[in-house]
CSV table of C-alpha atoms in Angstrom, one decimal:
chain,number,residue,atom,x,y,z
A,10,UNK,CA,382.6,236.6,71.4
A,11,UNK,CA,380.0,235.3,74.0
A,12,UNK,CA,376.4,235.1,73.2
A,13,UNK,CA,373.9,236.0,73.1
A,14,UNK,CA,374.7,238.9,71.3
A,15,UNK,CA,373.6,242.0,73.4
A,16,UNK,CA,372.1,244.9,71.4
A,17,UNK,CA,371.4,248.3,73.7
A,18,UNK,CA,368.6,250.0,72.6
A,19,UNK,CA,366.1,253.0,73.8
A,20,UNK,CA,362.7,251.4,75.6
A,21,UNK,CA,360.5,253.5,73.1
A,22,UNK,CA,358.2,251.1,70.7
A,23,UNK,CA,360.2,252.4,67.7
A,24,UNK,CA,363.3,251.9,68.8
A,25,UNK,CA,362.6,248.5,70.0
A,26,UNK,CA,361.3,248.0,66.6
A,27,UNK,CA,364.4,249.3,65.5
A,28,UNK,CA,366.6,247.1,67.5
A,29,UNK,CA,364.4,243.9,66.4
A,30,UNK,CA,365.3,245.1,62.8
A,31,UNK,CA,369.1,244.8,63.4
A,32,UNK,CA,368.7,241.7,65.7
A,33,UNK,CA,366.9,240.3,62.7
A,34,UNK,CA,369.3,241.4,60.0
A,35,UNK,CA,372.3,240.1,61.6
A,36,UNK,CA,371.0,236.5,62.5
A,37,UNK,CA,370.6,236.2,58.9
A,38,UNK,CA,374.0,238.0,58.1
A,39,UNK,CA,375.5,235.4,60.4
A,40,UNK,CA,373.2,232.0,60.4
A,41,UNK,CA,372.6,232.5,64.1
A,42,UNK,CA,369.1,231.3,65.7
A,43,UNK,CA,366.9,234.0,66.7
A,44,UNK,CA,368.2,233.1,70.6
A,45,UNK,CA,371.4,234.2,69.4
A,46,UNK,CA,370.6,238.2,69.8
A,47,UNK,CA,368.9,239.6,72.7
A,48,UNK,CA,367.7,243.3,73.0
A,49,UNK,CA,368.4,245.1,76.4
A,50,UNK,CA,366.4,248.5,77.0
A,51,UNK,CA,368.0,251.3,78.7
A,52,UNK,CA,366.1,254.3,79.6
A,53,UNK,CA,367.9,257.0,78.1
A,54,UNK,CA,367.9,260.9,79.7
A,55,UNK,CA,366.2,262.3,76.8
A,56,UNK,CA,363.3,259.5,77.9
A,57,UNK,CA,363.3,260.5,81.4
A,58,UNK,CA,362.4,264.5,80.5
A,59,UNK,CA,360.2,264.9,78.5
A,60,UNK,CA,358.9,268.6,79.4
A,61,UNK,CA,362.1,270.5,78.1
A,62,UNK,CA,363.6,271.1,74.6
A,63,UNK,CA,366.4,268.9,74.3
A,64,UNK,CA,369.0,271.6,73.8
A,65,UNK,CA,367.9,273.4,76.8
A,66,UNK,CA,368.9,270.1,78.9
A,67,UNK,CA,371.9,268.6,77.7
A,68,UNK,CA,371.4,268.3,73.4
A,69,UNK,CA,371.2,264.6,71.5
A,70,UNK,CA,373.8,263.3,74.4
A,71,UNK,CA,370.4,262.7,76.2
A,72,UNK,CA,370.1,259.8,73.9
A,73,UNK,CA,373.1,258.9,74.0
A,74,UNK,CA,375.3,259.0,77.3
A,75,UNK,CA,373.4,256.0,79.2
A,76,UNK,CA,373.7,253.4,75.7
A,77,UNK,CA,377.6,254.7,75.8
A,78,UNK,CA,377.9,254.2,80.0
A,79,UNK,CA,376.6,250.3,79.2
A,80,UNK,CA,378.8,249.8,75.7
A,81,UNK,CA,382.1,251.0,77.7
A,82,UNK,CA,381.3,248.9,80.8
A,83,UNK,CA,381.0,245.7,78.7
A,84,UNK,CA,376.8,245.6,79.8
A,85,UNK,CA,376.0,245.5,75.8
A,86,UNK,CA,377.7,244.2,72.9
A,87,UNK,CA,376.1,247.2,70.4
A,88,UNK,CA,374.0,250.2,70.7
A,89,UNK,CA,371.6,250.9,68.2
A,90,UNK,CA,370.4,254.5,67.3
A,91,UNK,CA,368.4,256.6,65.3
A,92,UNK,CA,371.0,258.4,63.2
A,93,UNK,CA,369.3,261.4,63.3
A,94,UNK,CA,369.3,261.2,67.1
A,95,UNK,CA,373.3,260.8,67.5
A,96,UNK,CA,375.1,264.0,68.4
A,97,UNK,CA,378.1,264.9,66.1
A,98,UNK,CA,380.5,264.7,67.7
A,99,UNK,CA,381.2,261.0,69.8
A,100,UNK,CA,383.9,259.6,72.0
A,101,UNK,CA,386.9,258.4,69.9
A,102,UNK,CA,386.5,255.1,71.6
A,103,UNK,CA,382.9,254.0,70.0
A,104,UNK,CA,382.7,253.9,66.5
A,105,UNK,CA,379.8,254.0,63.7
A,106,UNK,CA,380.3,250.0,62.7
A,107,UNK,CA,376.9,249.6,60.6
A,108,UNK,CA,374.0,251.1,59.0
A,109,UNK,CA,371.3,249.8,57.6
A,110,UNK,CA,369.5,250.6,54.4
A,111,UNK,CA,368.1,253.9,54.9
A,112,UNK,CA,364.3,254.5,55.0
A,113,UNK,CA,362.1,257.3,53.9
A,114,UNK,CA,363.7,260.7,54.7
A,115,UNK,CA,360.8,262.8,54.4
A,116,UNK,CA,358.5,264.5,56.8
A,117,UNK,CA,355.2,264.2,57.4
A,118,UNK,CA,352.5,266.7,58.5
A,119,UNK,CA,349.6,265.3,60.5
A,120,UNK,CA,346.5,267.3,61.2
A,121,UNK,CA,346.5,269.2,57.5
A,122,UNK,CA,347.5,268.3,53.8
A,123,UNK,CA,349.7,271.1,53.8
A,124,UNK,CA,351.4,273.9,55.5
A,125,UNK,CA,349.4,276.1,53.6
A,126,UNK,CA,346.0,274.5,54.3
A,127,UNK,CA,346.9,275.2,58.2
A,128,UNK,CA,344.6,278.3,59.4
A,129,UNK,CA,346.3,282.0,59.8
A,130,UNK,CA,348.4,281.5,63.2
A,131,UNK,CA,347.9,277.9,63.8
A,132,UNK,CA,349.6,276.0,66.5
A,133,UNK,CA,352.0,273.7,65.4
A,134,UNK,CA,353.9,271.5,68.1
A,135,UNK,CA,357.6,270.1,67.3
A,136,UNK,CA,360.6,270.3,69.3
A,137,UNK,CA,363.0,270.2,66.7
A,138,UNK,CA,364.7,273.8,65.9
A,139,UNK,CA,365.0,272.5,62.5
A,140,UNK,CA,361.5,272.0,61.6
A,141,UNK,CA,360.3,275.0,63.5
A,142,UNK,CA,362.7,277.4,61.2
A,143,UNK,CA,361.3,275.4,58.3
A,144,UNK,CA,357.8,275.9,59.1
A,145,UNK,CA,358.4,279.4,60.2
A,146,UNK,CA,360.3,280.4,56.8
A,147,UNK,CA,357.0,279.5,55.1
A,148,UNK,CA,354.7,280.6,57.6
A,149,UNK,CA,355.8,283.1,59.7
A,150,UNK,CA,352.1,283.6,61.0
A,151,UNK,CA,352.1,280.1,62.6
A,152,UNK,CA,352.5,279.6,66.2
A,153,UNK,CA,355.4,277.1,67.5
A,154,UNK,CA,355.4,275.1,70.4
A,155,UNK,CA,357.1,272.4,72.4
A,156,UNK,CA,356.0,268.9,72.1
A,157,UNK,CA,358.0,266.0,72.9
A,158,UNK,CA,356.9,262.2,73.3
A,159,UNK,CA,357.0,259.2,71.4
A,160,UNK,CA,354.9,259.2,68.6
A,161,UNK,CA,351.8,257.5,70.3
A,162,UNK,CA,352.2,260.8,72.9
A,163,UNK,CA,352.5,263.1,70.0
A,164,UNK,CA,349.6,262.1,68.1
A,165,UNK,CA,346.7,261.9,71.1
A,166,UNK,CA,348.2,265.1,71.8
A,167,UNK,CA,346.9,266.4,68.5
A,168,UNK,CA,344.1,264.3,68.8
A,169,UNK,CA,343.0,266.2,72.6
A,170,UNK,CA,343.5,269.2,69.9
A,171,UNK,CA,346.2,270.5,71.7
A,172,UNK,CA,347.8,271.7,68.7
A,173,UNK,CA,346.4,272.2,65.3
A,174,UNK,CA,349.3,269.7,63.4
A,175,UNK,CA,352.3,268.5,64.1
A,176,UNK,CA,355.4,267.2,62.3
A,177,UNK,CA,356.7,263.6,62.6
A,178,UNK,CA,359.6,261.3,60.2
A,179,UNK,CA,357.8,259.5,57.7
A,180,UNK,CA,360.5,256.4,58.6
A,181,UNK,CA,359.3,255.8,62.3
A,182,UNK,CA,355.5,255.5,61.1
A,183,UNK,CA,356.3,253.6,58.4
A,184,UNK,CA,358.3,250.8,60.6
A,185,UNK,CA,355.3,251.6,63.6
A,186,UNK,CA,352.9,250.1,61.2
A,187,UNK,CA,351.3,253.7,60.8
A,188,UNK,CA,352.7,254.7,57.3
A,189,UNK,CA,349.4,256.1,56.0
A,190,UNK,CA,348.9,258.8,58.8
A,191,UNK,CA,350.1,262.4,58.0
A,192,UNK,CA,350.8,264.1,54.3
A,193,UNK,CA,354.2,263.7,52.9
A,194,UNK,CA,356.0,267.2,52.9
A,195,UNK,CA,357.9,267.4,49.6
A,196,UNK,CA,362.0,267.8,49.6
A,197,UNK,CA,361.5,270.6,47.9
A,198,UNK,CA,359.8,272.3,50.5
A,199,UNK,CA,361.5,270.8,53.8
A,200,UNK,CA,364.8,268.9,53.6
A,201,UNK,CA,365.0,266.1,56.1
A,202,UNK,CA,367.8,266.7,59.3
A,203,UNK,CA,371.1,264.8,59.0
A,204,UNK,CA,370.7,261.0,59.3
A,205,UNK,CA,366.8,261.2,59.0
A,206,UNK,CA,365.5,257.8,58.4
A,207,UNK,CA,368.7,255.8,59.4
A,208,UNK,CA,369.6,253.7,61.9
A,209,UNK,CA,373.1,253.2,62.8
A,210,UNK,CA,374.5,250.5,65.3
A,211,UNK,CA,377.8,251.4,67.1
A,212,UNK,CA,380.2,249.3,69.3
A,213,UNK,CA,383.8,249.7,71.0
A,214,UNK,CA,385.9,250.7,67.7
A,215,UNK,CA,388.8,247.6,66.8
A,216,UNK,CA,386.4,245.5,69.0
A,217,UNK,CA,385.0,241.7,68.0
A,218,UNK,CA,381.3,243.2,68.3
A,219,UNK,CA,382.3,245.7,65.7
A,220,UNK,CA,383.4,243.2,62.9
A,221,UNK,CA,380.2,241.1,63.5
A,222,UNK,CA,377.5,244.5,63.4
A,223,UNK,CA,380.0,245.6,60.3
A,224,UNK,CA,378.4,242.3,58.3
A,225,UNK,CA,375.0,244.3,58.0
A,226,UNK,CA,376.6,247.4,56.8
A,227,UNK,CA,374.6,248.5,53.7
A,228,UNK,CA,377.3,251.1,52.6
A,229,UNK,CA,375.4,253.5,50.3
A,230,UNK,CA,373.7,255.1,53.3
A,231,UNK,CA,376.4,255.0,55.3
A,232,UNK,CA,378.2,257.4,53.0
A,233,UNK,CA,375.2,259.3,52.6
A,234,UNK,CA,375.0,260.1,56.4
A,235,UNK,CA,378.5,259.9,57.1
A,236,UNK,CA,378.3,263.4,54.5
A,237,UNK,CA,375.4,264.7,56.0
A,238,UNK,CA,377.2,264.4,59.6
A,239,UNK,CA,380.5,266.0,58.1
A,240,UNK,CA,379.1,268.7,56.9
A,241,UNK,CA,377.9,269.1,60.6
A,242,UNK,CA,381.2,268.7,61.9
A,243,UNK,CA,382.3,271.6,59.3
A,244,UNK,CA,379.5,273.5,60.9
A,245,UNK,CA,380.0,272.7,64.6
A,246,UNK,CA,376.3,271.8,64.6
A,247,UNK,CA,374.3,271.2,67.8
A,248,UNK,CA,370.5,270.7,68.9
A,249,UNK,CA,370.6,274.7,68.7
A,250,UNK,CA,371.3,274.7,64.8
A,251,UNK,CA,368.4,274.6,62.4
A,252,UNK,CA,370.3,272.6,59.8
A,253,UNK,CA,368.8,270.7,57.2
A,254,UNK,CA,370.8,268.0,55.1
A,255,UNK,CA,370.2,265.4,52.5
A,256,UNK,CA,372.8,263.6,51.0
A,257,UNK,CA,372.3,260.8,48.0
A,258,UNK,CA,374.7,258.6,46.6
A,259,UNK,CA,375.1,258.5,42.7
A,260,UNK,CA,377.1,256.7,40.2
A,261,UNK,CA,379.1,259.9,39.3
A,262,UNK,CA,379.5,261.0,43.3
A,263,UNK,CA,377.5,262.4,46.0
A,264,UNK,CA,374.5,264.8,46.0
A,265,UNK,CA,374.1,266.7,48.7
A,266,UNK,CA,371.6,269.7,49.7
A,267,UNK,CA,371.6,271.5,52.8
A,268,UNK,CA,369.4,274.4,54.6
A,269,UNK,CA,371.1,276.8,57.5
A,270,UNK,CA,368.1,279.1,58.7
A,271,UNK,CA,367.9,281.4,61.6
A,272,UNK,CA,365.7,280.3,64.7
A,273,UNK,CA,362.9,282.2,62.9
A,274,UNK,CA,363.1,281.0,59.7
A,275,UNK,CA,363.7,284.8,58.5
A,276,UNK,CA,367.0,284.2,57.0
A,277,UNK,CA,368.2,280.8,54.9
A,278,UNK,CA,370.7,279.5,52.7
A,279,UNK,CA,370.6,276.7,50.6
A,280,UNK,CA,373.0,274.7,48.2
A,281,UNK,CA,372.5,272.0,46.2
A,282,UNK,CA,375.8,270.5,44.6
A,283,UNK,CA,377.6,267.2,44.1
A,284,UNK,CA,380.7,266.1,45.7
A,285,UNK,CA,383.3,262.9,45.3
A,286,UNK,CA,383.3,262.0,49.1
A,287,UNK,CA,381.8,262.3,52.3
A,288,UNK,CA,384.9,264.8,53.4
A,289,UNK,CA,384.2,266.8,50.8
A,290,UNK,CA,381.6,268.6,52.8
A,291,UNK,CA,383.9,270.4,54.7
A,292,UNK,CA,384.3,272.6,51.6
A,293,UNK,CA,380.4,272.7,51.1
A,294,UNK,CA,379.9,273.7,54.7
A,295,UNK,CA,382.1,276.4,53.8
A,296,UNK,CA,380.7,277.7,50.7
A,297,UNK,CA,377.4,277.6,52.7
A,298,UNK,CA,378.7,279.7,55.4
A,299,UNK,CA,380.7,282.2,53.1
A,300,UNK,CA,377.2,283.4,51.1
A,301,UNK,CA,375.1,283.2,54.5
A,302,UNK,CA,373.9,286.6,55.2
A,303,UNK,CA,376.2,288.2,58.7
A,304,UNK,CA,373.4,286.9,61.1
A,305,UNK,CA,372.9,284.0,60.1
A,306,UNK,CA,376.7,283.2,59.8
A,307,UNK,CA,376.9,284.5,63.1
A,308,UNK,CA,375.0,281.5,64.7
A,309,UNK,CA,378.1,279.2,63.2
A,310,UNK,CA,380.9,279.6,65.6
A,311,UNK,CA,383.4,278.4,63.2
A,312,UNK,CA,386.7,279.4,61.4
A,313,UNK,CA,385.0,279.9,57.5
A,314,UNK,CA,388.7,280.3,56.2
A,315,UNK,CA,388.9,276.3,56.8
A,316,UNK,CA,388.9,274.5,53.9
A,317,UNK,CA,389.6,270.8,55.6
């Protein structure tokens, strides 16, 4: 292994802040100088467009492709992602090798104390199907828009009262120094997307990088996530799907609750039940899909005989 150690990383403040975070944990991890890591920003896709929905241009790949380009051509020893940000399904050549101990997972609403407080047929701006079929199974009244950015963008948007609220993750404040804007949105009322409020750091699978980042693995959350993103393998999720997933480990297995909801919020179902391992939900994608109503299970283009 040649140093410095070469972490990829998006050019946005929080995921700088993010990479500085893993740089930090594995110097420590591995008794190297703060010299020993360097952080190299690459401007990602999802960066470069910022007027479109993501699914209508390419999905979470736009975050993705460009960190995967420079890991495969040897420009960076590691990428590090938002967890939540990583598409489901990834090239069998790059490999999850580390997460680190996972934040808060909630949501938080800026711009009112709750969704209830927000007038009749508010604007709310979010470009995240999820939260949109969330807010829209509560408020059907409420208006929906696209707004994309990094969080600075998102909240002088609100502040040029472009929109009446919007919706960010309470993690990225909290680590933007900005953890008392917004009002926490209970679980109860909005589960947080698959990986919410982890960040993950992949390198070449079998590769030397990979044993070194695997050092700062904190492995409760990565079983947590790594069931959240099964069940979206079950479900052949994509940026189209307004899944919600939470997954928690305990001492007598796994809990984990999930949301499918149609793009209007209309339709939903939920389940709330504890599993022994992160393949496990396969099956609870399953029993999710078999008592969907037809339309909603409709949106799943997936065998719901499969059991894994």
């Amino acid at each position: 292994m040649q140093f410095p150690f070469r972490l990829g990383s998006r050019g946005s403040p929080l995921a700088l802040i993010q990479a500085r975070i893993v740089a930090t944990a594995l110097c420590s991890a591995h008794g190297w100088s703060e010299e020993a890591v360097i952080i190299v920003p690459i401007r990602t896709s999802g960066d470069k467009n910022r007027h479109q929905a993501l699914a209508d241009i390419g999905g979470k790949s736009l975050w993705t492709k460009e960190l995967d380009t420079a890991l495969t051509a040897g420009e960076i020893d590691a990428a590090v992602h938002s967890m939540k940000d990583v598409e489901t399904f990834r090239p069998d050549h790059i490999s999850i090798a580390a997460m680190l101990a996972r934040a808060d997972v909630h949501d938080r609403l800026i711009g009112a104390p709750s969704l209830e407080n927000l007038p009749l047929g508010a604007c709310v701006g979010t470009a995240s199907p999820r939260r949109a079929a969330q807010i829209r199974h509560r408020r059907s009244d409420i208006q929906i828009k696209l707004l994309r950015g990094n969080v600075a963008t998102r909240l002088q948007k609100l502040e040029d009262k472009a929109f009446d609220a919007t919706l960010l993750a309470a993690a990225g404040l909290i680590r933007l120094g900005k953890g008392d804007i917004g009002y926490t949105i209970p679980l109860s009322e909005m589960l947080p997307a698959a990986g919410q409020g982890a960040i993950g750091i992949e390198a070449l699978a079998n590769s030397a990088a990979w044993s070194i980042i695997a050092a700062i693995d904190h492995q409760p959350t990565h079983r947590a996530v790594d069931t959240e993103r099964q069940l979206l393998m079950r479900l052949n999720a994509d940026c189209h799907s307004p899944i919600a997933a939470f997954a928690e480990v305990k001492e007598n297995g796994i809990r984990l609750r999930a949301c499918l909801y149609t793009a209007d919020g209309q339709l939903s179902t939920a389940i709330d039940k504890f599993i022994l391992q992160p393949s496990d939900a396969f099956d609870v994608g399953t029993l999710l899909l078999n008592q969907a109503p037809p339309e909603l299970k409709s949106l799943f283009k997936v065998d719901v005989s499969f059991t894994g």
